[in-house]
CSV table of C-alpha atoms and ligand atoms in Angstrom, one decimal:
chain,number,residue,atom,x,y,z
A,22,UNK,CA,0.0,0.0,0.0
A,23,UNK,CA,3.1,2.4,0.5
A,24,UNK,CA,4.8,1.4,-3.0
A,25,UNK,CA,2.9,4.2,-4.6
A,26,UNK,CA,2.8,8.0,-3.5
A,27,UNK,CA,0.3,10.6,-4.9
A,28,UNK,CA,1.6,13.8,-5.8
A,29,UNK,CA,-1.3,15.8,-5.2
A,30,UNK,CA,-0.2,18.7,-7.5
A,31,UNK,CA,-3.4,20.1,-7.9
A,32,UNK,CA,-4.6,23.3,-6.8
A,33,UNK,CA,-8.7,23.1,-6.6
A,34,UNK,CA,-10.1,21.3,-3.2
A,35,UNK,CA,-12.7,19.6,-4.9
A,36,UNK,CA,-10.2,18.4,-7.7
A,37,UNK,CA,-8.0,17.1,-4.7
A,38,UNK,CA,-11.2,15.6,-2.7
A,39,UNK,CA,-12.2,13.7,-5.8
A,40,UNK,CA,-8.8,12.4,-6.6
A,41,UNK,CA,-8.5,11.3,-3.4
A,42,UNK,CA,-11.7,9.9,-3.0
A,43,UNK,CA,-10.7,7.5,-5.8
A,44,UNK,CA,-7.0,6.6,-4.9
A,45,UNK,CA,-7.1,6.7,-1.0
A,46,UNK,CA,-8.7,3.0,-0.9
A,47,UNK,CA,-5.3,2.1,-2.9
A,48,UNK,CA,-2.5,3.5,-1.3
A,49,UNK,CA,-1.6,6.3,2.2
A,50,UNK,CA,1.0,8.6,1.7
A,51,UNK,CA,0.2,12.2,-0.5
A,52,UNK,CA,2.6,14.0,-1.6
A,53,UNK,CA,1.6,17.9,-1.1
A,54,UNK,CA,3.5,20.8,-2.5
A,55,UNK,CA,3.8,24.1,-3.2
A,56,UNK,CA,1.1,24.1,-6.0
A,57,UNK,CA,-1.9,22.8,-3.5
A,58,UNK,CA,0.1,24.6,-0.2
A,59,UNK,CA,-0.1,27.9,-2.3
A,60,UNK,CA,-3.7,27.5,-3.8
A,61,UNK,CA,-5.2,26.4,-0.8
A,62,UNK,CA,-3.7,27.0,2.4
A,63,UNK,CA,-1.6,25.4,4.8
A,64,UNK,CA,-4.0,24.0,6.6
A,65,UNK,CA,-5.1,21.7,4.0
A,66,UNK,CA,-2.5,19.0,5.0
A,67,UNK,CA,-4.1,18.3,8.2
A,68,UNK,CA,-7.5,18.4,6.4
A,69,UNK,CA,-6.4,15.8,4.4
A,70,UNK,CA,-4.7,14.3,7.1
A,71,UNK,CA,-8.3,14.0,9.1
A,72,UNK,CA,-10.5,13.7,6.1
A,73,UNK,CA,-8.3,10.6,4.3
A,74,UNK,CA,-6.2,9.3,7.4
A,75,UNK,CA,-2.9,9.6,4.9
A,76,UNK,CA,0.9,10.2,5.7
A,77,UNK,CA,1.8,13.2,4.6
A,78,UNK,CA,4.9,14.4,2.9
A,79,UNK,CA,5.6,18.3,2.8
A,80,UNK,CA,7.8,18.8,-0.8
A,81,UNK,CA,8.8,22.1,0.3
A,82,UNK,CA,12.0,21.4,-1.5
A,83,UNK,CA,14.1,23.6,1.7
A,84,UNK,CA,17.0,24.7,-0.1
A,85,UNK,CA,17.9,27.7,2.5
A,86,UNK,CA,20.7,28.8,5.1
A,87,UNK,CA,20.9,26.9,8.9
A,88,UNK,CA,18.4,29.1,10.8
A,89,UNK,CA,15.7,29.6,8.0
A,90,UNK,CA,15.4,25.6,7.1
A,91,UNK,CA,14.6,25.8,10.9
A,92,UNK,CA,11.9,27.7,10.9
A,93,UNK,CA,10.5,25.9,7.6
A,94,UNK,CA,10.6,22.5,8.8
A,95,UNK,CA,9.1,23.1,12.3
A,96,UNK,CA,6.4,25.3,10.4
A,97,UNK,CA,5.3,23.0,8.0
A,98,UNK,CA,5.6,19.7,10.6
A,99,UNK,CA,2.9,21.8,12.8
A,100,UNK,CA,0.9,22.6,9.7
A,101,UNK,CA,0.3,18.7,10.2
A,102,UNK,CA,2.9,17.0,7.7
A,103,UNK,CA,4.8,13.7,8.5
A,104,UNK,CA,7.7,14.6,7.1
A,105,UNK,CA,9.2,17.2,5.0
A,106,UNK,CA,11.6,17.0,1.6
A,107,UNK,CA,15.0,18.9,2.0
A,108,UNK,CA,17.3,19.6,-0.9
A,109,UNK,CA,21.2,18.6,0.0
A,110,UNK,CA,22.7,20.9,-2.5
A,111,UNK,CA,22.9,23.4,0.4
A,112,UNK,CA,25.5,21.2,2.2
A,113,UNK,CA,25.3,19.8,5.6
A,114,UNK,CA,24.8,23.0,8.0
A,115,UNK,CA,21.8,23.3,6.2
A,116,UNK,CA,20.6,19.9,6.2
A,117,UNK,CA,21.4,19.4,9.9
A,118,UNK,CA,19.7,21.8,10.9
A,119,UNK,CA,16.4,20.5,9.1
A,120,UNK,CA,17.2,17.1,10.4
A,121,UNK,CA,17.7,18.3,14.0
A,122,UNK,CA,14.4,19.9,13.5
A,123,UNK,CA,12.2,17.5,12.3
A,124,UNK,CA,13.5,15.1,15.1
A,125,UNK,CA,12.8,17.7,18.0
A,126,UNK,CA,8.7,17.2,16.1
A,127,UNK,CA,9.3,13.4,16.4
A,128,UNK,CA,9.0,13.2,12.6
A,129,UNK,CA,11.8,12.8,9.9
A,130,UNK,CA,13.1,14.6,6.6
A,131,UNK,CA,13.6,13.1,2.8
A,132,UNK,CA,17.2,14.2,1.4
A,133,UNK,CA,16.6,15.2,-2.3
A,134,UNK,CA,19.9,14.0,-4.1
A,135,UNK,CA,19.0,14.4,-7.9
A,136,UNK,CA,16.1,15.9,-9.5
A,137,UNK,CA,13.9,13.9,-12.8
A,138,UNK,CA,14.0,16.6,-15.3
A,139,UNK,CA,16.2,16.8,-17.9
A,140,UNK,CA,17.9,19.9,-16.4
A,141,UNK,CA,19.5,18.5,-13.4
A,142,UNK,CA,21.8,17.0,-15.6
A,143,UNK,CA,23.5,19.8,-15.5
A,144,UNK,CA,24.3,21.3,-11.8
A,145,UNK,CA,22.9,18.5,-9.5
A,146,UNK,CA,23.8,15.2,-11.3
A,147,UNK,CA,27.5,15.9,-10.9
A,148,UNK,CA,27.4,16.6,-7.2
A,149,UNK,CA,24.5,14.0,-6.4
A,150,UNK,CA,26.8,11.0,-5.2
A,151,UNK,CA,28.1,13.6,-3.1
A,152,UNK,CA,24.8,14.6,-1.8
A,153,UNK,CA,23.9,10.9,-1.0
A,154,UNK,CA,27.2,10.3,1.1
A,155,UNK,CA,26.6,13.3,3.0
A,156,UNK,CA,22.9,11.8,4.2
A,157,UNK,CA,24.6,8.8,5.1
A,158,UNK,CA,27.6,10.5,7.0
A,159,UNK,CA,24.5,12.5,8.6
A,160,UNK,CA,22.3,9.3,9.4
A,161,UNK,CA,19.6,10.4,7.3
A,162,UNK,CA,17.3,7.4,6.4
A,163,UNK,CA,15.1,8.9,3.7
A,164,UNK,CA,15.9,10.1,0.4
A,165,UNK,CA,14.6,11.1,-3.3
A,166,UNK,CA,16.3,10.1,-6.5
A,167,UNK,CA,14.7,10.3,-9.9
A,168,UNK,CA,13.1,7.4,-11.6
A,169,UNK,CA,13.8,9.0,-14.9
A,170,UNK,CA,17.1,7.9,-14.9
A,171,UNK,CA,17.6,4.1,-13.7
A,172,UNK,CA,21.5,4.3,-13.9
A,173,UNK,CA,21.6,7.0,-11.7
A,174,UNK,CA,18.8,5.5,-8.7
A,175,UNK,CA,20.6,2.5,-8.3
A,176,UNK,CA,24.1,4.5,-7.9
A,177,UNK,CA,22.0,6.5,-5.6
A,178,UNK,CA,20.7,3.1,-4.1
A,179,UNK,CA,24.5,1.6,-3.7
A,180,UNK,CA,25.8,5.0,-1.8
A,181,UNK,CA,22.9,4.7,0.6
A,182,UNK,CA,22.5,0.8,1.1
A,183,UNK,CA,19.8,-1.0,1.4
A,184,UNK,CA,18.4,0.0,4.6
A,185,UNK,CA,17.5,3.4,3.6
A,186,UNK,CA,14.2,4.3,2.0
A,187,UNK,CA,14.2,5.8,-1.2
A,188,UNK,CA,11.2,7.4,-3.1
A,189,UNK,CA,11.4,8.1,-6.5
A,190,UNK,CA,9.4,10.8,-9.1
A,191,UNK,CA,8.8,10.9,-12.2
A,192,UNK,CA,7.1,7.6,-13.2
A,193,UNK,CA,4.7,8.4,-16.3
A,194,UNK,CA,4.7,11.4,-17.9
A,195,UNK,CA,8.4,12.0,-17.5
A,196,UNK,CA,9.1,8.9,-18.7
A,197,UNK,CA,10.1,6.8,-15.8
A,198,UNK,CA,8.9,3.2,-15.5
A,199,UNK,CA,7.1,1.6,-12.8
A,200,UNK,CA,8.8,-2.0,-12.5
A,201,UNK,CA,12.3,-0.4,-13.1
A,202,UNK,CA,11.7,2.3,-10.6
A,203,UNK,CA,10.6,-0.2,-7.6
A,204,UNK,CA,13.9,-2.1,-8.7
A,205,UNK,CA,15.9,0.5,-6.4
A,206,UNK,CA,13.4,2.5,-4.9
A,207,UNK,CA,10.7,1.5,-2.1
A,208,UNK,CA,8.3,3.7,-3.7
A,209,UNK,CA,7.2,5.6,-6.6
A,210,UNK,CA,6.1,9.1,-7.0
A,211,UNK,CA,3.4,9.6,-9.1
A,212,UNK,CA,1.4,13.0,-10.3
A,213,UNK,CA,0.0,13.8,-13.2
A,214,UNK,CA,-0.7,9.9,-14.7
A,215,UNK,CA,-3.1,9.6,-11.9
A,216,UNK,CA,-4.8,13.1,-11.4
A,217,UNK,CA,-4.9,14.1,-15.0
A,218,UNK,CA,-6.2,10.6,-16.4
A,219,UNK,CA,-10.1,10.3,-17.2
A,220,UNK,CA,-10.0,7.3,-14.8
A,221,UNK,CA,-8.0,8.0,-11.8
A,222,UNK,CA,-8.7,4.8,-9.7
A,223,UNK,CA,-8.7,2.3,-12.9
A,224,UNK,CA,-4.8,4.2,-13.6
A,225,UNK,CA,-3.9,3.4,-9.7
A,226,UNK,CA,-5.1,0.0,-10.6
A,227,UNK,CA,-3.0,-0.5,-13.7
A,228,UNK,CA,-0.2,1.1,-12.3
A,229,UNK,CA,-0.4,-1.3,-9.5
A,230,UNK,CA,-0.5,-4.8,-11.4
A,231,UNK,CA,2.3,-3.8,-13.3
A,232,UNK,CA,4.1,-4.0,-9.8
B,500,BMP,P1,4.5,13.9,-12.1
B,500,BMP,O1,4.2,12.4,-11.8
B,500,BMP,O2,3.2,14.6,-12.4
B,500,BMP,O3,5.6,14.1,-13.0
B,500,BMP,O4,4.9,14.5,-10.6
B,500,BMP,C1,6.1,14.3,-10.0
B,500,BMP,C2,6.1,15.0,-8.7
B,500,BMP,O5,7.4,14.9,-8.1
B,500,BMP,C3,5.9,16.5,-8.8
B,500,BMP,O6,5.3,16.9,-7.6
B,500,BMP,C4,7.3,17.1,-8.9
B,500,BMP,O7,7.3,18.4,-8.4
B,500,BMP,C5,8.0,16.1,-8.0
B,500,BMP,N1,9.5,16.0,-8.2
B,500,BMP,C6,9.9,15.6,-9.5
B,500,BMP,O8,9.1,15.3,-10.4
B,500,BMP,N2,11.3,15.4,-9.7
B,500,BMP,C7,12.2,15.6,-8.7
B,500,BMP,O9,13.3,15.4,-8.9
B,500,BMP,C8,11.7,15.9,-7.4
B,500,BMP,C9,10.4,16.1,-7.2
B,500,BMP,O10,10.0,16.5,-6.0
């Protein structure tokens, strides 16, 4: 039931409520970000906390100096979320801080390593391995690595070992594969296949005997 996580990119509450009506039976982790954070307010994680009984994962993306990622992460864990994504690109005073703060709220961060799109070839992929040591120096359990490019999760998957839970966008409409994606990473993230497709449950469905 965890193998598959909803981004909920969408940024109308009865969109999200109908989406969510039709995939919460199938799987219980949403991803929320700044599209349905910005459209809707905050407090729409813990409404979709209490409505749908779901983990929630804050993609806040915190990519900011020591003291602000602070303030971010305790924010947005009181705003209701489970547990909050943290870019590493900021390097470890950063990241500590966000780590230090999410434990003093009990909950945990995800390092982003990598990014999907064809763009992070340029400035992240080079420095990504480096990104992924770092977490595990750190002890950080969780990460995000991009299912758009196989080669490059399961390097992500060797630095971090097995013990470490890695979930992975970009399955669908940027091309990643389901199978090959669960391969190295516990779970898929998936958006627009699922809240853009006529059928959202009979997609979750497909998507999920494929696994
Ligand atoms: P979609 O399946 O619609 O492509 O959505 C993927 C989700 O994962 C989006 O919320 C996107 O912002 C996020 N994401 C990504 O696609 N690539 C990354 O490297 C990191 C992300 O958080």
């Amino acid at each position: 039931k965890n193998q598959i996580i909803l981004a909920l990119d969408v940024e109308d509450k009865d969109e999200a409520y109908k989406i969510l009506d039709q995939t919460t039976p199938y799987l219980n982790t949403i991803k929320i970000g700044y599209p349905i954070t910005l459209a809707l307010g905050p407090q729409i994680i813990q409404q979709i906390k209490d409505d749908y009984n779901v983990q929630i994962i804050a993609d806040f993306k915190v990519a900011d100096i020591d003291a602000t990622n602070e303030k971010i992460v305790n924010t947005t864990l009181n705003w209701g979320a489970d547990s909050i994504i943290v870019h590493g690109f900021t390097g470890d005073d950063s990241v500590l801080a966000a780590k230090n703060m999410a434990e003093k709220n009990n909950k945990e961060i995800f390092l982003l390593t990598e990014m999907s799109h064809p763009g992070a070839d340029r400035f992240l992929k080079p420095v990504a391995e480096e990104i992924a040591q770092m977490g595990v120096d750190m002890g950080i359990k969780n990460y995000v690595a991009p299912a758009t490019k196989t080669d490059r999760l399961a390097k992500i998957r060797e630095i971090v070992g097995d013990e470490a839970f890695i979930i992975s966008p970009g399955v669908g409409v940027q091309g990643g594969k389901i199978q090959d994606t669960l391969k190295y990473a516990d779970a898929a993230i998936i958006g627009r296949s699922i809240y853009n497709s006529d059928n959202p449950q009979q997609t979750l469905e497909d998507l999920i005997n494929m696994i």
